[in-house]
C-alpha cells in the first residue's frame, strides 16, 4: 500500500498548475539586454517629444471648435410651425422630392418651443428659446440636460443654441458597470487591467494628441506613444516575466511591420487623410500637421490593442505546452502552438474587418443608395482609407502569430535549467516474513544478507525504475551463491 506522504508528493510533482517556472538567469539577462535599451529609447522619446501647452487659436465657431456651456430644458410649449416660422425652405408643392415634403411638414405640422436655461458660464441663469420641428431627429423633454453653443459675436437673441444633449450620466453609469464586471471576473488582473487602461488613456490625451497639435511628426509620436502604452499595459497586466517580455518583442516586431506597410501603401494609394469635415477643420486650423502621417498614426494605435491580445495568447500557449511536456523541442513547440494561433487568426481578422465596416456603415449605405459599383466605392478615398487601414492592420495581426510563436519556442527551448538530482521517497520496512527470510519485493535476494542501507538490500525494496537507476549509478544487487 502506498503511504499518504508518497501519494501527495507524486501528485504534486506530476500535476502542478501553478505559474510557469522562472527561466534561467542567463536567459533573463539576454532578454533584458534587448528590452532595456528599447524601454530607455521610449523614455527618451517621451522626454524629447513631450508637448508644452496646446497652441492657442481663435475659435472658428464651426463643428467642435466653438465655446459650449451646459443647459437644461425648463419648459416646452406646442405651437403651430407656421407661427414660429420654422420652415427654412419655401414650399414648392412638389411632394415627390424630400425638400418639398420637409417644407410642407414644417409649414403645417406642430412644432415644440423649448425654453432652455443656461446652467454654467458667466451668464448662468439666462434663458433662450429653441424651436424643434416635428421631423427633427432629436426631441426634447422637460428637465433634460443639453449642451448649448455660445457665439459672443452674434446678436444677443441668437448667441445661444442647442447643439447636443447631455449624456454624461448614462455614459458614467455604463463605465461603472464595465469596471465592476472587469473587477468581479478578473479580480486582481482586472484591477491591473483598469489601471493599464487609465494609463493608456493618459498617454493618448496628455502626450500623443498635444504633441501632434504642437507640430511633431505624427508617425514618430504614434510609435513612441504606442510603445509606451504597450510596455505599461503588458507588464502591468501580466507581470514582469520572461513570458511577458517575449510578448512585448512580438508586439514590437508586428508594430514595425504595420508601420512599414502602412507608410508604403498610404503613399502609393495617394491617401491624403483629409476626407471629411473633421479632418478638413483640423487641416484648416493647423495646416502644418501632416494629415497622411496622422492617418498612419491611427492605423498603428488602432492595431495595438488586438496585437497585445494575440501575442500574449501565443506566448502563453508555448509556455503551457513546454510545461506540460518538457521534452518538446522548438520545432514541436512551434507546430503545436501555431495550430492554436491559426484558430485565433480567423476570429481576430474577422473582428477587425467587421469593426471597421461597422464604423463605415453609414458611408457604405450612402454608396448603396447611389447604386455605385463595387469598384467605384472601393476607389473613393473615404473607403480606400478604411481598406488600407483594415488590410495593413490584419497583415500585422496575422504576422504576429508565427513571429511571436517562434520567439517563444526559441526562448523556452534555449533555457537550460540545472537538472535536479533524482530523489526517492522513503519506503517503510516490508511486513510479512521475519528476519532471515527472502524479501517479497526481491525474490532472489539472500535472506539476512545486505541488511545495510545499500541498494538491492532486503530492507530496501525495489520500485519501478529502481533497477535502471541502480545500473546508472554503478551499483549491483547481490545474488545468492550456488
Short mmCIF file of C-alpha atoms in Angstrom, two decimals:
data_model
loop_
_atom_site.label_atom_id
_atom_site.label_comp_id
_atom_site.label_asym_id
_atom_site.label_seq_id
_atom_site.Cartn_x
_atom_site.Cartn_y
_atom_site.Cartn_z
CA UNK A 1 0.00 0.00 0.00
CA UNK A 2 1.38 3.40 -0.94
CA UNK A 3 1.93 5.75 2.00
CA UNK A 4 -0.05 9.01 2.05
CA UNK A 5 3.11 11.11 2.00
CA UNK A 6 4.32 9.39 -1.16
CA UNK A 7 0.95 9.86 -2.85
CA UNK A 8 0.88 13.56 -2.08
CA UNK A 9 4.43 14.14 -3.33
CA UNK A 10 3.89 12.22 -6.56
CA UNK A 11 0.66 14.03 -7.28
CA UNK A 12 2.18 17.43 -6.57
CA UNK A 13 5.07 16.67 -8.90
CA UNK A 14 3.08 15.46 -11.90
CA UNK A 15 0.10 17.83 -11.82
CA UNK A 16 1.44 21.26 -11.00
CA UNK A 17 -0.88 24.01 -12.24
CA UNK A 18 0.92 26.99 -10.71
CA UNK A 19 2.78 29.70 -12.60
CA UNK A 20 5.44 28.68 -15.07
CA UNK A 21 8.86 28.02 -13.63
CA UNK A 22 11.17 31.02 -13.89
CA UNK A 23 13.73 30.92 -16.67
CA UNK A 24 17.44 30.81 -16.03
CA UNK A 25 19.44 33.85 -15.04
CA UNK A 26 21.39 33.76 -18.30
CA UNK A 27 18.20 33.91 -20.39
CA UNK A 28 16.79 36.73 -18.28
CA UNK A 29 19.99 38.68 -18.95
CA UNK A 30 19.63 38.13 -22.71
CA UNK A 31 16.00 39.34 -22.69
CA UNK A 32 16.91 42.33 -20.54
CA UNK A 33 19.74 43.22 -22.92
CA UNK A 34 17.15 43.59 -25.69
CA UNK A 35 14.29 45.23 -23.79
CA UNK A 36 16.14 47.66 -21.53
CA UNK A 37 17.61 49.68 -24.45
CA UNK A 38 14.17 49.67 -26.09
CA UNK A 39 12.48 50.93 -22.90
CA UNK A 40 15.22 53.54 -22.50
CA UNK A 41 14.66 54.71 -26.09
CA UNK A 42 10.92 55.03 -25.41
CA UNK A 43 11.61 57.08 -22.27
CA UNK A 44 13.98 59.36 -24.20
CA UNK A 45 11.41 59.77 -26.96
CA UNK A 46 8.73 60.73 -24.43
CA UNK A 47 11.07 63.28 -22.87
CA UNK A 48 12.10 64.84 -26.19
CA UNK A 49 8.62 64.93 -27.74
CA UNK A 50 6.65 65.78 -24.60
CA UNK A 51 4.50 68.78 -25.55
CA UNK A 52 4.10 72.04 -23.75
CA UNK A 53 0.73 73.75 -23.85
CA UNK A 54 -1.61 73.26 -26.79
CA UNK A 55 -1.10 76.07 -29.34
CA UNK A 56 -3.74 78.74 -28.92
CA UNK A 57 -6.02 79.70 -31.80
CA UNK A 58 -9.06 81.85 -32.37
CA UNK A 59 -12.27 79.83 -32.30
CA UNK A 60 -14.00 79.49 -35.66
CA UNK A 61 -17.43 78.53 -34.32
CA UNK A 62 -17.52 75.54 -36.68
CA UNK A 63 -18.11 71.96 -35.55
CA UNK A 64 -16.36 71.17 -32.26
CA UNK A 65 -14.34 74.37 -32.43
CA UNK A 66 -16.79 76.57 -30.52
CA UNK A 67 -17.47 77.57 -26.97
CA UNK A 68 -20.07 75.45 -25.21
CA UNK A 69 -21.95 75.59 -21.92
CA UNK A 70 -24.37 73.31 -20.09
CA UNK A 71 -28.11 73.93 -20.09
CA UNK A 72 -31.44 72.42 -19.09
CA UNK A 73 -34.87 72.40 -20.71
CA UNK A 74 -37.26 74.10 -18.27
CA UNK A 75 -40.44 74.38 -20.33
CA UNK A 76 -41.94 73.06 -23.58
CA UNK A 77 -44.89 74.56 -25.47
CA UNK A 78 -46.64 73.13 -28.52
CA UNK A 79 -47.16 75.71 -31.26
CA UNK A 80 -48.08 75.82 -34.91
CA UNK A 81 -44.96 75.66 -37.03
CA UNK A 82 -46.29 78.43 -39.29
CA UNK A 83 -46.49 80.81 -36.29
CA UNK A 84 -42.83 80.41 -35.38
CA UNK A 85 -41.55 80.43 -38.99
CA UNK A 86 -39.88 77.06 -38.53
CA UNK A 87 -39.74 76.37 -42.24
CA UNK A 88 -36.36 77.14 -43.70
CA UNK A 89 -37.31 76.02 -47.20
CA UNK A 90 -40.01 77.54 -49.39
CA UNK A 91 -42.81 75.14 -50.14
CA UNK A 92 -42.74 74.10 -53.80
CA UNK A 93 -45.82 71.89 -53.63
CA UNK A 94 -43.81 69.00 -55.13
CA UNK A 95 -44.19 66.22 -52.58
CA UNK A 96 -42.16 63.74 -54.67
CA UNK A 97 -38.92 65.37 -53.51
CA UNK A 98 -37.53 65.45 -49.96
CA UNK A 99 -37.30 69.27 -49.98
CA UNK A 100 -40.97 69.63 -50.78
CA UNK A 101 -42.08 67.14 -48.14
CA UNK A 102 -39.92 68.75 -45.44
CA UNK A 103 -41.14 72.26 -46.29
CA UNK A 104 -44.81 71.26 -46.23
CA UNK A 105 -44.43 69.41 -42.92
CA UNK A 106 -42.65 72.39 -41.39
CA UNK A 107 -45.39 74.76 -42.52
CA UNK A 108 -48.40 72.66 -41.50
CA UNK A 109 -47.12 70.49 -38.61
CA UNK A 110 -46.98 71.08 -34.87
CA UNK A 111 -43.66 72.30 -33.51
CA UNK A 112 -42.26 72.49 -29.98
CA UNK A 113 -40.93 75.66 -28.45
CA UNK A 114 -38.42 74.68 -25.77
CA UNK A 115 -37.24 77.18 -23.17
CA UNK A 116 -33.65 76.38 -22.21
CA UNK A 117 -31.81 77.74 -19.17
CA UNK A 118 -28.03 78.12 -19.21
CA UNK A 119 -26.61 76.41 -16.10
CA UNK A 120 -22.87 77.14 -16.43
CA UNK A 121 -20.66 80.05 -17.51
CA UNK A 122 -20.79 83.79 -16.94
CA UNK A 123 -24.44 84.07 -17.95
CA UNK A 124 -25.71 81.28 -15.76
CA UNK A 125 -29.48 81.52 -15.38
CA UNK A 126 -30.11 83.14 -18.75
CA UNK A 127 -32.88 81.55 -20.84
CA UNK A 128 -33.46 81.32 -24.57
CA UNK A 129 -35.97 79.65 -26.88
CA UNK A 130 -35.21 76.73 -29.20
CA UNK A 131 -37.76 75.70 -31.83
CA UNK A 132 -37.93 71.97 -32.56
CA UNK A 133 -39.54 70.88 -35.81
CA UNK A 134 -41.75 67.76 -35.85
CA UNK A 135 -39.37 65.81 -38.09
CA UNK A 136 -36.25 66.69 -36.09
CA UNK A 137 -34.29 63.55 -35.05
CA UNK A 138 -33.78 64.93 -31.54
CA UNK A 139 -36.85 65.80 -29.45
CA UNK A 140 -36.60 67.45 -26.02
CA UNK A 141 -38.41 66.95 -22.72
CA UNK A 142 -38.59 68.97 -19.51
CA UNK A 143 -35.53 68.75 -17.18
CA UNK A 144 -33.42 67.27 -19.94
CA UNK A 145 -29.77 68.31 -19.87
CA UNK A 146 -28.44 69.82 -23.09
CA UNK A 147 -25.22 71.25 -24.49
CA UNK A 148 -25.55 74.80 -25.79
CA UNK A 149 -23.18 76.64 -28.11
CA UNK A 150 -22.25 80.23 -27.33
CA UNK A 151 -21.41 82.70 -30.09
CA UNK A 152 -20.39 86.00 -28.43
CA UNK A 153 -20.24 87.93 -31.71
CA UNK A 154 -23.81 87.06 -32.73
CA UNK A 155 -26.88 89.23 -31.91
CA UNK A 156 -27.99 88.74 -28.32
CA UNK A 157 -31.12 86.75 -29.21
CA UNK A 158 -29.04 84.35 -31.33
CA UNK A 159 -25.99 83.91 -29.10
CA UNK A 160 -27.12 80.57 -27.64
CA UNK A 161 -28.36 77.48 -29.46
CA UNK A 162 -28.73 73.81 -28.53
CA UNK A 163 -26.14 71.57 -30.20
CA UNK A 164 -26.47 68.27 -28.34
CA UNK A 165 -27.91 66.51 -25.31
CA UNK A 166 -26.05 65.84 -22.07
CA UNK A 167 -25.10 62.14 -21.97
CA UNK A 168 -22.68 62.24 -19.03
CA UNK A 169 -24.82 60.27 -16.58
CA UNK A 170 -25.60 57.22 -18.79
CA UNK A 171 -22.02 57.11 -20.04
CA UNK A 172 -20.64 57.32 -16.49
CA UNK A 173 -23.04 54.61 -15.33
CA UNK A 174 -22.03 52.35 -18.22
CA UNK A 175 -18.34 52.92 -17.43
CA UNK A 176 -19.01 52.00 -13.79
CA UNK A 177 -20.78 48.78 -14.81
CA UNK A 178 -17.86 47.92 -17.11
CA UNK A 179 -15.32 48.47 -14.32
CA UNK A 180 -17.39 46.41 -11.89
CA UNK A 181 -17.68 43.47 -14.31
CA UNK A 182 -13.93 43.57 -15.04
CA UNK A 183 -13.04 43.56 -11.33
CA UNK A 184 -15.57 40.87 -10.36
CA UNK A 185 -14.47 38.49 -13.12
CA UNK A 186 -10.78 39.38 -13.36
CA UNK A 187 -10.14 40.18 -9.68
CA UNK A 188 -6.54 41.41 -9.29
CA UNK A 189 -5.86 41.01 -13.00
CA UNK A 190 -8.99 43.04 -13.70
CA UNK A 191 -7.84 45.83 -11.39
CA UNK A 192 -4.46 45.95 -13.10
CA UNK A 193 -6.17 45.97 -16.50
CA UNK A 194 -8.20 49.02 -15.45
CA UNK A 195 -5.04 50.76 -14.22
CA UNK A 196 -3.38 50.00 -17.57
CA UNK A 197 -6.43 51.36 -19.40
CA UNK A 198 -6.26 54.62 -17.44
CA UNK A 199 -2.53 54.89 -18.16
CA UNK A 200 -3.12 54.28 -21.89
CA UNK A 201 -5.80 56.97 -22.00
CA UNK A 202 -3.49 59.36 -20.15
CA UNK A 203 -0.68 58.82 -22.69
CA UNK A 204 -3.14 59.36 -25.53
CA UNK A 205 -4.59 62.60 -24.15
CA UNK A 206 -1.52 64.08 -22.44
CA UNK A 207 1.18 63.09 -24.94
CA UNK A 208 0.03 61.86 -28.36
CA UNK A 209 -2.69 64.40 -29.17
CA UNK A 210 -0.92 67.53 -27.82
CA UNK A 211 2.38 66.53 -29.44
CA UNK A 212 0.71 66.17 -32.83
CA UNK A 213 -1.03 69.54 -32.39
CA UNK A 214 2.31 71.10 -31.48
CA UNK A 215 3.69 70.08 -34.87
CA UNK A 216 5.67 66.90 -34.12
CA UNK A 217 5.72 64.16 -36.74
CA UNK A 218 2.54 62.12 -36.20
CA UNK A 219 4.22 58.82 -37.13
CA UNK A 220 7.09 59.25 -34.66
CA UNK A 221 4.70 60.39 -31.93
CA UNK A 222 2.42 57.39 -32.56
CA UNK A 223 5.33 54.91 -32.47
CA UNK A 224 6.70 56.32 -29.20
CA UNK A 225 3.25 56.61 -27.62
CA UNK A 226 2.15 53.14 -28.74
CA UNK A 227 5.39 51.64 -27.42
CA UNK A 228 4.86 53.30 -24.03
CA UNK A 229 1.26 52.05 -23.92
CA UNK A 230 2.44 48.55 -24.85
CA UNK A 231 5.09 48.39 -22.13
CA UNK A 232 2.79 49.74 -19.41
CA UNK A 233 -0.23 47.63 -20.36
CA UNK A 234 1.56 44.31 -20.82
CA UNK A 235 3.79 44.47 -17.77
CA UNK A 236 1.03 45.80 -15.52
CA UNK A 237 -1.47 43.14 -16.59
CA UNK A 238 0.84 40.13 -16.95
CA UNK A 239 3.79 40.84 -14.68
CA UNK A 240 7.48 41.45 -15.19
CA UNK A 241 8.31 37.99 -16.53
CA UNK A 242 10.15 36.43 -19.44
CA UNK A 243 6.81 35.34 -20.89
CA UNK A 244 5.58 38.94 -20.98
CA UNK A 245 8.90 40.13 -22.40
CA UNK A 246 8.58 37.73 -25.33
CA UNK A 247 5.05 39.07 -25.97
CA UNK A 248 6.47 42.60 -25.92
CA UNK A 249 9.09 41.66 -28.53
CA UNK A 250 6.49 40.02 -30.75
CA UNK A 251 4.22 43.07 -30.49
CA UNK A 252 7.10 45.41 -31.29
CA UNK A 253 8.10 43.48 -34.43
CA UNK A 254 4.47 43.43 -35.61
CA UNK A 255 4.06 47.18 -34.98
CA UNK A 256 7.17 47.87 -37.06
CA UNK A 257 5.74 45.75 -39.88
CA UNK A 258 2.41 47.62 -39.71
CA UNK A 259 4.21 50.97 -39.77
CA UNK A 260 6.30 49.97 -42.80
CA UNK A 261 3.37 48.57 -44.80
CA UNK A 262 1.12 51.48 -43.87
CA UNK A 263 3.72 54.05 -44.93
CA UNK A 264 4.23 52.31 -48.29
CA UNK A 265 0.59 51.82 -49.22
CA UNK A 266 -0.73 55.15 -47.89
CA UNK A 267 1.81 56.90 -50.09
CA UNK A 268 1.27 54.56 -53.05
CA UNK A 269 -2.52 54.97 -52.91
CA UNK A 270 -2.16 58.77 -52.59
CA UNK A 271 -4.26 58.91 -49.44
CA UNK A 272 -4.23 62.43 -48.02
CA UNK A 273 -6.05 61.74 -44.75
CA UNK A 274 -8.24 64.80 -45.36
CA UNK A 275 -11.57 63.22 -46.26
CA UNK A 276 -14.32 64.66 -44.05
CA UNK A 277 -15.38 67.78 -42.20
CA UNK A 278 -13.42 66.96 -39.06
CA UNK A 279 -10.09 66.35 -40.80
CA UNK A 280 -10.74 69.38 -43.00
CA UNK A 281 -11.25 71.51 -39.89
CA UNK A 282 -8.04 70.17 -38.35
CA UNK A 283 -6.12 70.95 -41.52
CA UNK A 284 -7.63 74.44 -41.63
CA UNK A 285 -6.73 75.21 -38.02
CA UNK A 286 -3.30 73.53 -38.06
CA UNK A 287 -2.05 73.40 -41.66
CA UNK A 288 1.39 72.22 -40.52
CA UNK A 289 0.00 68.83 -39.41
CA UNK A 290 0.81 66.01 -41.84
CA UNK A 291 -2.65 64.50 -42.41
CA UNK A 292 -1.34 61.36 -44.13
CA UNK A 293 1.01 60.84 -41.19
CA UNK A 294 -1.97 61.28 -38.88
CA UNK A 295 -3.77 58.54 -40.82
CA UNK A 296 -0.79 56.20 -40.39
CA UNK A 297 -0.61 57.01 -36.68
CA UNK A 298 -4.25 55.99 -36.36
CA UNK A 299 -3.53 52.67 -38.06
CA UNK A 300 -0.69 51.90 -35.63
CA UNK A 301 -2.58 52.85 -32.47
CA UNK A 302 -5.76 51.10 -33.65
CA UNK A 303 -3.90 47.82 -34.22
CA UNK A 304 -2.07 47.85 -30.88
CA UNK A 305 -4.93 46.59 -28.72
CA UNK A 306 -5.61 43.49 -30.80
CA UNK A 307 -1.88 42.82 -31.20
CA UNK A 308 -1.47 42.63 -27.42
CA UNK A 309 -4.19 40.01 -27.25
CA UNK A 310 -2.64 37.84 -29.98
CA UNK A 311 0.96 37.97 -28.75
CA UNK A 312 0.09 37.27 -25.11
CA UNK A 313 -2.11 34.33 -26.11
CA UNK A 314 0.57 32.75 -28.30
CA UNK A 315 3.31 33.22 -25.72
CA UNK A 316 1.16 31.66 -23.01
CA UNK A 317 0.31 28.74 -25.29
CA UNK A 318 4.01 27.96 -25.89
CA UNK A 319 4.84 28.24 -22.20
CA UNK A 320 2.00 25.93 -21.17
CA UNK A 321 2.92 23.37 -23.83
CA UNK A 322 6.51 23.35 -22.62
CA UNK A 323 5.38 22.96 -19.02
CA UNK A 324 3.10 20.06 -19.94
CA UNK A 325 5.86 18.27 -21.91
CA UNK A 326 9.40 19.49 -21.08
CA UNK A 327 10.87 17.15 -23.71
CA UNK A 328 9.38 19.15 -26.60
CA UNK A 329 11.94 20.93 -28.75
CA UNK A 330 11.49 24.27 -30.52
CA UNK A 331 10.04 22.73 -33.69
CA UNK A 332 7.49 20.62 -31.84
CA UNK A 333 6.52 23.60 -29.69
CA UNK A 334 6.11 25.80 -32.75
CA UNK A 335 3.97 23.25 -34.62
CA UNK A 336 1.70 22.68 -31.63
CA UNK A 337 1.29 26.37 -30.78
CA UNK A 338 0.79 27.55 -34.36
CA UNK A 339 -2.32 25.36 -34.58
CA UNK A 340 -3.77 27.39 -31.71
CA UNK A 341 -2.70 30.56 -33.47
CA UNK A 342 -4.46 29.66 -36.70
CA UNK A 343 -7.78 29.44 -34.86
CA UNK A 344 -7.05 32.80 -33.28
CA UNK A 345 -6.16 34.38 -36.63
CA UNK A 346 -9.55 33.58 -38.17
CA UNK A 347 -11.52 35.20 -35.35
CA UNK A 348 -9.25 38.22 -34.89
CA UNK A 349 -9.14 39.18 -38.58
CA UNK A 350 -12.89 38.86 -38.86
CA UNK A 351 -13.31 41.01 -35.75
CA UNK A 352 -11.06 43.75 -37.13
CA UNK A 353 -12.73 43.82 -40.54
CA UNK A 354 -16.22 43.96 -39.03
CA UNK A 355 -15.17 46.69 -36.60
CA UNK A 356 -14.00 48.94 -39.44
CA UNK A 357 -17.01 48.03 -41.59
CA UNK A 358 -19.36 48.88 -38.73
CA UNK A 359 -17.72 52.27 -38.29
CA UNK A 360 -18.10 53.00 -42.02
CA UNK A 361 -21.62 51.57 -42.30
CA UNK A 362 -23.41 54.93 -42.96
CA UNK A 363 -20.88 55.68 -45.69
CA UNK A 364 -21.38 52.27 -47.29
CA UNK A 365 -25.14 52.75 -47.10
CA UNK A 366 -24.78 56.08 -48.91
CA UNK A 367 -22.89 54.41 -51.74
CA UNK A 368 -25.54 51.69 -51.88
CA UNK A 369 -28.27 54.30 -52.22
CA UNK A 370 -26.32 55.91 -55.05
CA UNK A 371 -26.14 52.46 -56.75
CA UNK A 372 -22.41 52.77 -57.24
CA UNK A 373 -20.40 49.79 -58.41
CA UNK A 374 -18.07 47.98 -56.02
CA UNK A 375 -15.03 49.27 -57.89
CA UNK A 376 -16.24 52.86 -57.65
CA UNK A 377 -16.93 52.51 -53.95
CA UNK A 378 -13.53 50.95 -53.21
CA UNK A 379 -11.70 53.57 -55.27
CA UNK A 380 -13.13 56.53 -53.35
CA UNK A 381 -10.68 57.90 -50.80
CA UNK A 382 -13.12 57.55 -47.92
CA UNK A 383 -13.46 53.80 -48.45
CA UNK A 384 -9.87 53.30 -49.64
CA UNK A 385 -8.67 54.65 -46.28
CA UNK A 386 -10.69 52.03 -44.43
CA UNK A 387 -9.49 49.29 -46.80
CA UNK A 388 -5.83 50.18 -46.28
CA UNK A 389 -6.38 50.55 -42.53
CA UNK A 390 -8.08 47.15 -42.31
CA UNK A 391 -5.70 45.18 -44.54
CA UNK A 392 -2.48 46.65 -43.11
CA UNK A 393 -3.66 46.00 -39.56
CA UNK A 394 -4.77 42.48 -40.47
CA UNK A 395 -1.43 41.65 -42.08
CA UNK A 396 0.34 42.77 -38.91
CA UNK A 397 -2.00 40.66 -36.79
CA UNK A 398 -1.53 37.56 -38.92
CA UNK A 399 2.26 38.01 -38.97
CA UNK A 400 2.36 38.41 -35.19
CA UNK A 401 1.22 34.79 -34.69
CA UNK A 402 4.20 32.98 -36.31
CA UNK A 403 6.65 35.67 -35.16
CA UNK A 404 5.63 35.52 -31.51
CA UNK A 405 5.26 31.73 -31.55
CA UNK A 406 8.76 31.29 -32.99
CA UNK A 407 10.26 33.71 -30.47
CA UNK A 408 8.55 31.98 -27.55
CA UNK A 409 9.55 28.50 -28.75
CA UNK A 410 13.20 29.55 -29.15
CA UNK A 411 13.29 31.24 -25.74
CA UNK A 412 11.82 28.36 -23.72
CA UNK A 413 13.91 25.80 -25.63
CA UNK A 414 17.13 27.78 -25.13
CA UNK A 415 16.51 27.88 -21.38
CA UNK A 416 18.73 25.37 -19.64
CA UNK A 417 17.84 24.93 -16.01
CA UNK A 418 20.20 22.86 -13.84
CA UNK A 419 18.73 19.31 -13.66
CA UNK A 420 17.57 18.23 -10.24
CA UNK A 421 19.23 15.19 -8.64
CA UNK A 422 16.94 12.13 -8.67
CA UNK A 423 15.32 11.62 -5.30
CA UNK A 424 13.45 8.64 -3.92
CA UNK A 425 10.60 8.77 -1.49
CA UNK A 426 11.26 6.77 1.71
CA UNK A 427 9.62 3.36 1.91
CA UNK A 428 8.59 1.62 5.13
CA UNK A 429 10.13 -1.65 6.10
CA UNK A 430 8.29 -4.59 4.48
CA UNK A 431 5.91 -6.57 6.58
CA UNK A 432 5.41 -10.29 6.35
CA UNK A 433 8.26 -12.79 6.70
CA UNK A 434 10.52 -12.15 9.62
CA UNK A 435 14.28 -11.69 9.68
CA UNK A 436 16.26 -14.16 7.73
CA UNK A 437 13.63 -14.77 5.10
CA UNK A 438 13.69 -13.60 1.49
CA UNK A 439 12.21 -10.23 0.72
CA UNK A 440 8.88 -10.40 -1.09
CA UNK A 441 10.00 -7.42 -3.22
CA UNK A 442 13.16 -9.15 -4.47
CA UNK A 443 12.74 -12.92 -4.92
CA UNK A 444 16.40 -13.72 -5.50
CA UNK A 445 17.79 -11.70 -2.58
CA UNK A 446 19.74 -13.52 0.10
CA UNK A 447 17.86 -13.86 3.35
CA UNK A 448 19.51 -11.97 6.11
CA UNK A 449 22.26 -10.57 3.83
CA UNK A 450 22.66 -7.00 2.66
CA UNK A 451 20.68 -5.61 5.51
CA UNK A 452 22.52 -2.32 5.26
CA UNK A 453 21.19 0.76 3.58
CA UNK A 454 22.73 -0.02 0.19
CA UNK A 455 20.74 -0.53 -2.99
CA UNK A 456 19.49 -4.02 -3.54
CA UNK A 457 19.32 -4.92 0.14
CA UNK A 458 16.47 -6.83 1.60
CA UNK A 459 15.46 -3.85 3.68
CA UNK A 460 15.28 -1.58 0.66
CA UNK A 461 12.54 -2.85 -1.64
CA UNK A 462 12.78 -2.17 -5.36
CA UNK A 463 10.38 0.16 -7.10
CA UNK A 464 9.63 0.65 -10.79
CA UNK A 465 12.72 2.15 -12.39
CA UNK A 466 14.98 1.36 -9.43
CA UNK A 467 16.98 -1.32 -11.27
CA UNK A 468 17.73 1.11 -14.10
CA UNK A 469 18.75 3.73 -11.57
CA UNK A 470 20.99 1.18 -9.85
CA UNK A 471 22.74 0.34 -13.13
CA UNK A 472 23.13 4.03 -13.95
CA UNK A 473 24.76 4.73 -10.59
CA UNK A 474 27.06 1.73 -10.91
CA UNK A 475 25.62 -0.37 -8.06
CA UNK A 476 24.79 -4.06 -8.37
CA UNK A 477 22.49 -6.21 -6.29
CA UNK A 478 24.00 -9.21 -4.58
CA UNK A 479 22.87 -12.63 -5.74
CA UNK A 480 22.73 -15.96 -3.87
CA UNK A 481 25.74 -18.17 -4.42
CA UNK A 482 25.02 -21.60 -5.84
#
